Each structure stands twice: as structure tokens, then as C-alpha cells.
Short mmCIF file of C-alpha atoms in Angstrom, two decimals:
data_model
loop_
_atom_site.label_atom_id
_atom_site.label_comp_id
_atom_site.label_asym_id
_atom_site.label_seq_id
_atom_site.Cartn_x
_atom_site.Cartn_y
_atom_site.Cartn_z
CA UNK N 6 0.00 0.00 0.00
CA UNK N 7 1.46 3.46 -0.65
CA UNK N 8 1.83 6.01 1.98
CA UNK N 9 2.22 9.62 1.48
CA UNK N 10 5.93 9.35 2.22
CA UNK N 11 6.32 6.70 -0.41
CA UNK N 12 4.85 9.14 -2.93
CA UNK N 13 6.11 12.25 -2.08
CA UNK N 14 8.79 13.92 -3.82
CA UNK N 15 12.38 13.34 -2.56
CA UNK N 16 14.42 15.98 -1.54
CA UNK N 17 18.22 14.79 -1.16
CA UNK N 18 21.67 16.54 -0.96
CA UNK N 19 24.17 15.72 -2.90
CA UNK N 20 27.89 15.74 -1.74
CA UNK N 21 30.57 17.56 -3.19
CA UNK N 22 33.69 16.30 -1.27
CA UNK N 23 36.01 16.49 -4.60
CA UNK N 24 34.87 21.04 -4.80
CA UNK N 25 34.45 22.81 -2.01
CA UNK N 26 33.80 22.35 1.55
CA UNK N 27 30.30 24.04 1.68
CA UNK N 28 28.47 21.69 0.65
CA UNK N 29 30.06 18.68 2.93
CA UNK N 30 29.48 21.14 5.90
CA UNK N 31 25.81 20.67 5.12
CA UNK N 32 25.77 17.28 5.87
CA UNK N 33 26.26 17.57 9.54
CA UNK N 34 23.31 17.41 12.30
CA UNK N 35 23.05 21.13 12.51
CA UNK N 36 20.12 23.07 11.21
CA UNK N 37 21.88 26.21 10.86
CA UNK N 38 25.57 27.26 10.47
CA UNK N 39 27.89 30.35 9.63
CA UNK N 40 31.27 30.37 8.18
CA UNK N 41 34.10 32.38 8.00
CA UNK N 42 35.40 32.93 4.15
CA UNK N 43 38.80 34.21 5.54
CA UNK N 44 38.63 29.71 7.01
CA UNK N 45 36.65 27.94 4.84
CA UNK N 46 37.74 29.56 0.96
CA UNK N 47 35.51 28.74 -1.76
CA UNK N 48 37.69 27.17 -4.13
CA UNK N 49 35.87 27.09 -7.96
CA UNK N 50 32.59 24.95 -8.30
CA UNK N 51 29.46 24.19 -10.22
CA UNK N 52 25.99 23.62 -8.15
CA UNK N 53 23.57 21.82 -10.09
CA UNK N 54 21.38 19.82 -8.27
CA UNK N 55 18.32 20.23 -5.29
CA UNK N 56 20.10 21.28 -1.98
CA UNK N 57 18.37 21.31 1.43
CA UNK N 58 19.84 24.12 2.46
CA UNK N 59 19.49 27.99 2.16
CA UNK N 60 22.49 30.10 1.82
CA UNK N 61 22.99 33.57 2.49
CA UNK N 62 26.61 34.68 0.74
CA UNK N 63 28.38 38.31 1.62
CA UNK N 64 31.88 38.99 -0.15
CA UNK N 65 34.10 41.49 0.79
CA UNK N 66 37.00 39.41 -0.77
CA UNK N 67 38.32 37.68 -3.61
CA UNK N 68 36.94 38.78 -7.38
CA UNK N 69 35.12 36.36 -8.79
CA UNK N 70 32.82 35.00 -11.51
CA UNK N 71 29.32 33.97 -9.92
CA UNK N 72 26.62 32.88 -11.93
CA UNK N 73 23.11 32.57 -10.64
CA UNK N 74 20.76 30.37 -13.69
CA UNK N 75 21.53 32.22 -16.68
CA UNK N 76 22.76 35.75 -14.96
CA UNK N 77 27.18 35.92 -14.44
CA UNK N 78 27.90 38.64 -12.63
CA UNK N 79 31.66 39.91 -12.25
CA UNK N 80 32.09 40.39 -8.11
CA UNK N 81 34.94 43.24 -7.42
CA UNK N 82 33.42 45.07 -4.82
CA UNK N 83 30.69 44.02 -1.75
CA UNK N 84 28.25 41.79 -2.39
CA UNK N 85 25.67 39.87 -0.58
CA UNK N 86 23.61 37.03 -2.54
CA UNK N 87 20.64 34.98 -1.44
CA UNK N 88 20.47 31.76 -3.25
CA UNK N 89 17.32 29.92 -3.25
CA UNK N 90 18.10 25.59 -2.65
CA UNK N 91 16.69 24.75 -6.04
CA UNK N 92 19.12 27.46 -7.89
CA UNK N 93 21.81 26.08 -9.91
CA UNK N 94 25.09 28.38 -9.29
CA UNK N 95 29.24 28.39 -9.70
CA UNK N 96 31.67 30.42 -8.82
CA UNK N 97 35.31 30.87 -10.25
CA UNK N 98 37.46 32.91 -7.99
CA UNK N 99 39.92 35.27 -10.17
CA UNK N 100 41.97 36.89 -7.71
CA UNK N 101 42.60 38.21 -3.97
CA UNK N 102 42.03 36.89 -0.43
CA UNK N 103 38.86 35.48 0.21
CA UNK N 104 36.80 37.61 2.77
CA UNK N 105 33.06 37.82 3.92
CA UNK N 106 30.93 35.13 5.57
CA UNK N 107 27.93 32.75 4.74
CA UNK N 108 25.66 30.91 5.93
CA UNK N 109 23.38 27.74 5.84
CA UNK N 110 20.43 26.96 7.05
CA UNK N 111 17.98 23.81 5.91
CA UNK N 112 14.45 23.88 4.81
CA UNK N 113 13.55 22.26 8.75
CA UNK N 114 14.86 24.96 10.12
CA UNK N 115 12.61 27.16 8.15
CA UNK N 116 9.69 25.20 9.30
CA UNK N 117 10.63 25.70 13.08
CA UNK N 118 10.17 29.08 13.28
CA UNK N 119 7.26 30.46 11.23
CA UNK N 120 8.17 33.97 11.27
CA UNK N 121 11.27 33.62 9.50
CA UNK N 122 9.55 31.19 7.25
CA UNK N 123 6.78 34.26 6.29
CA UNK N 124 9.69 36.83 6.06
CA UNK N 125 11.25 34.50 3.13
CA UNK N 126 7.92 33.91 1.32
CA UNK N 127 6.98 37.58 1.72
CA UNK N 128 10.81 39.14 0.11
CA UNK N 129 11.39 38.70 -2.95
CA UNK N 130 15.19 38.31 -2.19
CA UNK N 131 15.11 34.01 -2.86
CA UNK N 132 12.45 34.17 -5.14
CA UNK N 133 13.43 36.84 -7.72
CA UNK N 134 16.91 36.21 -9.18
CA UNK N 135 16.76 39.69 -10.24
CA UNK N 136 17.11 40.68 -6.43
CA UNK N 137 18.99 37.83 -5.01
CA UNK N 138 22.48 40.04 -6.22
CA UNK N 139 23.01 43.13 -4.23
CA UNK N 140 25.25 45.41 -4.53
CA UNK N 141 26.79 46.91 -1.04
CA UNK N 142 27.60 50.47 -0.60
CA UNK N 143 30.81 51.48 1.07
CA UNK N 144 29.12 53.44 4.29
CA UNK N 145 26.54 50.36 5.03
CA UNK N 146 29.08 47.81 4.92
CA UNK N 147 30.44 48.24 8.51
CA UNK N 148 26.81 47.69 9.50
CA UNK N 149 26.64 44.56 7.75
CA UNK N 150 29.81 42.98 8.71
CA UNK N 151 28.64 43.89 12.67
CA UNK N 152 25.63 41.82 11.77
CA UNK N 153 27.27 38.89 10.53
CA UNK N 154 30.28 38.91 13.30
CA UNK N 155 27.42 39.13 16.07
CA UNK N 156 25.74 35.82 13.89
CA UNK N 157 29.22 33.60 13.64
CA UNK N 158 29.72 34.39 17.42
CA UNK N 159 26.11 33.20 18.16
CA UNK N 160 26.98 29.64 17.25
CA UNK N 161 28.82 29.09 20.33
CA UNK N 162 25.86 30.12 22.83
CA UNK N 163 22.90 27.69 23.45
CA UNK N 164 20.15 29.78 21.93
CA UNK N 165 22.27 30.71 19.51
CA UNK N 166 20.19 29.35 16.26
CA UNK N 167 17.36 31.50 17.70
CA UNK N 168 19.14 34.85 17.92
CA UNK N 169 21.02 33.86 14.69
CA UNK N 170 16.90 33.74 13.00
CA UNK N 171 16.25 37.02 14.29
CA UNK N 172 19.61 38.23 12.45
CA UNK N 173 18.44 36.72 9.24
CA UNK N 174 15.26 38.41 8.95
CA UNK N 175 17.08 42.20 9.93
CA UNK N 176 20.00 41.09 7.22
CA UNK N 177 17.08 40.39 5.04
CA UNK N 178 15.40 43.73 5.67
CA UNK N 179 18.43 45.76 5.13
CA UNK N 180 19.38 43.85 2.28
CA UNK N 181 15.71 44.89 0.94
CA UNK N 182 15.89 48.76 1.68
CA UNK N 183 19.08 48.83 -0.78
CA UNK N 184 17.96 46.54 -3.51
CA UNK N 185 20.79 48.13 -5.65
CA UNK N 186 21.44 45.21 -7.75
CA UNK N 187 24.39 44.96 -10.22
CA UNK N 188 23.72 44.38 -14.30
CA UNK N 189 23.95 40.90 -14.99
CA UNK N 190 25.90 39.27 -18.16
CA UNK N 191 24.34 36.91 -20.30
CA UNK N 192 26.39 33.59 -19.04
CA UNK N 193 26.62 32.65 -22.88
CA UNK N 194 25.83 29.34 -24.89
CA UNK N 195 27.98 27.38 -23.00
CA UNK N 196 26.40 27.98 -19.78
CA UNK N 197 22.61 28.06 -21.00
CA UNK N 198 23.39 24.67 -22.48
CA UNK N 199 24.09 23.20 -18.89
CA UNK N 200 21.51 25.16 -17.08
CA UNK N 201 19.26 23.42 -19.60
CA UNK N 202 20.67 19.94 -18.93
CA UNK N 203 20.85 19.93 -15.14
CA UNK N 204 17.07 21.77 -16.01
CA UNK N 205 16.41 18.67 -17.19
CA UNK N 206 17.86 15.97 -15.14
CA UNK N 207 16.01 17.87 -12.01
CA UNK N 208 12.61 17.40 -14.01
CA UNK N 209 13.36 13.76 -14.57
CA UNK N 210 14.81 12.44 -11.27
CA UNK N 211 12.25 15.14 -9.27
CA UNK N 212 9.43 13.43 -9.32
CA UNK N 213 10.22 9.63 -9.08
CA UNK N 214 8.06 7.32 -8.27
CA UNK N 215 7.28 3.70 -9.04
CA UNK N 216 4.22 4.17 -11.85
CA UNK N 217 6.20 6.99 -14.09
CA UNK N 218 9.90 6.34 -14.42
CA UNK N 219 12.10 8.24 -15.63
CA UNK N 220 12.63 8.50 -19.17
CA UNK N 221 16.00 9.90 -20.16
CA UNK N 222 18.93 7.99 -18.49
CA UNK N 223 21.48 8.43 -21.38
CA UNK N 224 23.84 11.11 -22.73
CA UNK N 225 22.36 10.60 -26.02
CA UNK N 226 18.98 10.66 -24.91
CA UNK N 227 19.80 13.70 -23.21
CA UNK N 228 21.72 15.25 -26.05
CA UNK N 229 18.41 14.10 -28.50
CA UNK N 230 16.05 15.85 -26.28
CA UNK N 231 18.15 19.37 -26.33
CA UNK N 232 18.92 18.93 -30.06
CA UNK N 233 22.58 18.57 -29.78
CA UNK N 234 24.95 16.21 -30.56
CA UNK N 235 26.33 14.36 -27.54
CA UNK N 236 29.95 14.94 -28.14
CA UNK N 237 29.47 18.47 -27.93
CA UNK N 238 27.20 18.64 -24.87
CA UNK N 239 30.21 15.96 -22.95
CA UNK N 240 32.92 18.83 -24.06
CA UNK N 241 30.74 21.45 -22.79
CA UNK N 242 30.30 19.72 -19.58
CA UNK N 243 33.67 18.41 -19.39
CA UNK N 244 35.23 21.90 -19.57
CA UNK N 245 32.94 23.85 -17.00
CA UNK N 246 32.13 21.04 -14.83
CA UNK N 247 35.47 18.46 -14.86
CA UNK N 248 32.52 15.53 -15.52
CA UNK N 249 30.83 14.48 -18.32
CA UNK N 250 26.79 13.53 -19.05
CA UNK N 251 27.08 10.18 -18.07
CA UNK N 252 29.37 10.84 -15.23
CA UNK N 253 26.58 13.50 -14.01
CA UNK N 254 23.79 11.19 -14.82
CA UNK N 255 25.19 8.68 -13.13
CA UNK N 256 25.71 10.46 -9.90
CA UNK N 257 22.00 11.96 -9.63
CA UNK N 258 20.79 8.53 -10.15
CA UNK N 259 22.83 6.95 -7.56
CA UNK N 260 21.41 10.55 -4.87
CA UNK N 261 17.92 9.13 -5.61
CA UNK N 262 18.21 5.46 -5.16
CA UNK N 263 20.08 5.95 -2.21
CA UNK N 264 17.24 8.66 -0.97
CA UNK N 265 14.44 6.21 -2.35
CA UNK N 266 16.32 3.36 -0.19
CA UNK N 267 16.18 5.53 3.22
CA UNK N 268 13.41 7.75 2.73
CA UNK N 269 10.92 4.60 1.64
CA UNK N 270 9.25 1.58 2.03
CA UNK N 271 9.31 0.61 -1.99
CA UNK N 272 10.56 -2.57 -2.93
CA UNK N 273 13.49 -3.15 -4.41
CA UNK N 274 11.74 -3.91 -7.87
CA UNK N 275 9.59 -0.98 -7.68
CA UNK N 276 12.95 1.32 -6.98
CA UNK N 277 14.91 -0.26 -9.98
CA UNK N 278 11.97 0.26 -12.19
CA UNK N 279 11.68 3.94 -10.90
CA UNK N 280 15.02 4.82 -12.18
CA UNK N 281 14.78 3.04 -15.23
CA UNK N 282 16.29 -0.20 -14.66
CA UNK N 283 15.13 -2.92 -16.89
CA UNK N 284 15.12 -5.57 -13.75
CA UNK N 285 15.96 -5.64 -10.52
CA UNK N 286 19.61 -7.54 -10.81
CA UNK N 287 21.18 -5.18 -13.46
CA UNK N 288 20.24 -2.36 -10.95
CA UNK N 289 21.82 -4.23 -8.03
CA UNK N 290 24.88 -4.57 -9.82
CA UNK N 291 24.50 -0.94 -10.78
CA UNK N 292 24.48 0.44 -7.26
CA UNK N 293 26.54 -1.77 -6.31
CA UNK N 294 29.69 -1.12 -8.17
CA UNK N 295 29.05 2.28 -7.54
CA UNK N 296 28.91 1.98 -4.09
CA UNK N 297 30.36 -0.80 -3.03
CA UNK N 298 27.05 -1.84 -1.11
CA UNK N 299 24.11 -3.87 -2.41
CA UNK N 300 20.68 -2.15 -2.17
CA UNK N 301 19.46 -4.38 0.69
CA UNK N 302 22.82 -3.78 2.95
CA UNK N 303 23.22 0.08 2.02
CA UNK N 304 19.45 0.36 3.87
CA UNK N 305 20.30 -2.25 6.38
CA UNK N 306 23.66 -0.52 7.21
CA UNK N 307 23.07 3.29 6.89
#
């Protein structure tokens, strides 16, 4: 019988561990965390799939290339950026010291406290990419670093996730009152040719479930279904991402049987046919020489 959490849609994060520390900092039990950029750098790196996190970015160091769907924008001067967990970003430092902070916070923690939670839906700041870059001014910049020292100090106290909640929604409102947001570039063919494919890989893998599986699982499928030839969307991906389709493919696959495995009751059979597995023993062998675990002992063991 299915249950509303077999059917639901599965939200999963996937890990990074080979870019940037960000993103295995998420993993951890804590709802909410803030980081030092002058400690943990953001070295280059491509976000293209569902997160279930937040993040709130300021930089007051280190020029960069960050690109926000199909906007780049050149960062030489402050910036703070809100970035919505279903937005597919990179960033390519060019030169200087990294400076600033950002933060973290996942979807439960939203939920916990409702008036944060109303202060998001009502801003457009996550929403509206056209307001999710803004541009700070030197005189309100000391204001704004007080805000987010007074946040990374929180994390020490024991109500500190509920003074750090209050911060968010005042960073949120001063970030609103200034709204001065820089002219973005067009990222180019290149980029709108991944944003399309990870576009698409979200649609297929998003909403799983065991009576409409997925229907792309190739790079030529993929490549068919943008009109372009396959070689040219691998270079492509090769070159901004270090991985090609299949390699990417591959990956997301493996994020939602594992999620389907822990976050579900299906079958085996029912998960294989989900993600487009002919039969349930090629999709053992599948999982597991990509994991090194067979279905049954990766939700036994984990």
C-alpha cells in the first residue's frame, strides 16, 4: 500500500567532497551554520542539483565569476547574494584573499520558526533572481559585517540558532531597503546549455516514483532531447564542470536510489523500475559497483 511518504517527492543533498567544503558542511546534524570565508575559501565549483539548504553569501573578498541560472555577474566590490536551494550556481574565484561570511540553514529549520519562514515567502530576495544580487555600498558595509560577526559568534551560545533567526530576517530587511542590484551578463551558450541539462535531469529524477519512471537515463537521450549532438554537450560539460553527461547522470541517479532506499518503504523492484532499470539484478549490480554496497545492505547498514 502506498503512503504519502512513499509518494512524495524526494528531496536529497548531494555531496561535493572532490569542490568545495560548503556543501560537505551541510551534511552535519546542525540546522543552521555560519562560516568564516577568511577559514573555509571557496575554491571554484558548479551547483547543479536540489540542496536542502538555504544560503545567504556576503563577499568582501576575492573577485570572482558567480553565476546565478543564466545571470554571471563579475564580483569586485561588496556583495551579498541569497540563493534559493533549487538554484543552480558556480563560482570561479579570479583573484585576492577570500573575505566575507555565509551561511546555511535547511528547509527544517525554516519550518521551526514560522516567522522567519513568512519573512522568506513575503521578500522577494530568494524568489526573484533579479534581487537575489546586491550590490553593497561602502558606508553600510560596517553595519553589515557587525551583523554577521554578532551571527558567527552566536553559534557558540545555546540559543544561539534563535538569535542567529532574528539576524536573518534584519539582514534580510536591510538587504531589501538597498535593492541596488548589479547588471547581470548573459552567461553565454555554453552555460545556458548546462543550465538546460541539469534543467532537465532535475525534471526527470524530481518526481520519481514507481508508476512513471524516468525516461532519459542516457547522454544521447539527453543530447536528442536538447537537439545537440552528444559529443558536444560531454565537451561542454567536461570543460565547466570536470565531468561528463554520463558521469553526471550517473551520480544523480545513484542521490535518488540511495534517498528512495532511506526515505521509503518501496521494494526493491519498484525502486529499480523507478530509475529506469530494466530488472531488478542489473540495478543491483549498478548500485553496487558504484557503491560498493548492495541495495538491501546500504538500507540495512546506513
Amino acid at each position: 500500500m502506498k503512503t504519502s511518504l512513499d509518494l512524495k517527492e524526494i528531496d536529497h543533498l548531494r555531496s561535493f567532497p572532490e569542490l568545495t567544503p560548503i556543501y560537505r558542511e551541510a551534511h552535519d546534524s546542525k540546522q543552521i551554520k555560519v562560516f568564516n570565508r577568511e577559514v573555509e575559501d571557496c575554491r571554484n565549483y558548479l551547483s547543479a542539483n536540489r540542496r536542502d539548504f538555504y544560503k545567504i553569501l556576503m563577499i568582501t573578498g576575492g573577485d570572482g565569476i558567480f553565476t546565478l541560472g543564466l545571470n554571471k555577474y563579475r564580483i569586485d566590490k561588496p556583495t551579498i547574494i541569497f540563493i534559493h536551494p533549487n538554484d543552480i550556481i558556480s563560482w570561479q574565484k579570479i583573484s585576492g584573499e577570500s573575505a566575507g561570511y555565509y551561511l546555511l540553514f535547511k528547509k527544517d529549520f525554516i519550518n521551526h520558526h514560522p516567522i522567519l519562514k513568512a519573512a522568506i515567502e513575503r521578500q522577494p530576495l530568494f524568489s526573484e533572481k533579479s534581487k537575489s544580487v546586491i550590490s553593497i555600498e561602502e558606508n553600510d558595509l560596517p553595519g553589515f559585517t557587525r551583523l554577521w560577526e554578532s551571527m558567527y559568534k552566536e553559534q557558540e551560545n545555546q540559543l544561539g540558532d534563535e538569535a542567529i533567526q532574528a539576524y536573518i530576517q534584519l539582514l534580510m530587511i536591510e538587504s531589501s531597503r538597498m535593492l541596488k542590484s548589479p547588471i547581470p551578463e548573459s552567461t553565454g551558450e555554453d552555460y545556458d546549455h548546462i543550465h538546460r541539462f541539469f534543467g532537465l535531469l532535475e525534471d526527470e529524477v524530481s518526481g520519481i516514483n514507481f508508476e512513471k519512471p524516468i525516461r532519459l537515463r542516457t547522454a544521447q537521450e539527453f543530447a536528442d532531447s536538447m537537439q545537440l549532438h552528444p559529443n558536444y554537450l560531454n565537451r561542454i560539460l567536461k570543460k565547466r564542470t570536470g565531468q561528463n553527461v554520463s558521469t553526471h547522470i550517473k551520480g544523480r541517479l545513484l542521490d535518488e536510489c540511495k534517498a528512495l532506499l532511506l526515505q521509503t518503504s518501496w521494494s526493491l523492484e519498484q525502486i529499480s523500475y523507478a530509475v529506469g532499470f530494466s530488472d531488478q539484478p542489473n540495478f543491483n549490480f549498478f548500485f553496487k559497483k558504484n557503491t560498493g554496497f548492495t541495495p538491501n545492505a546500504f538500507r540495512r547498514t546506513t
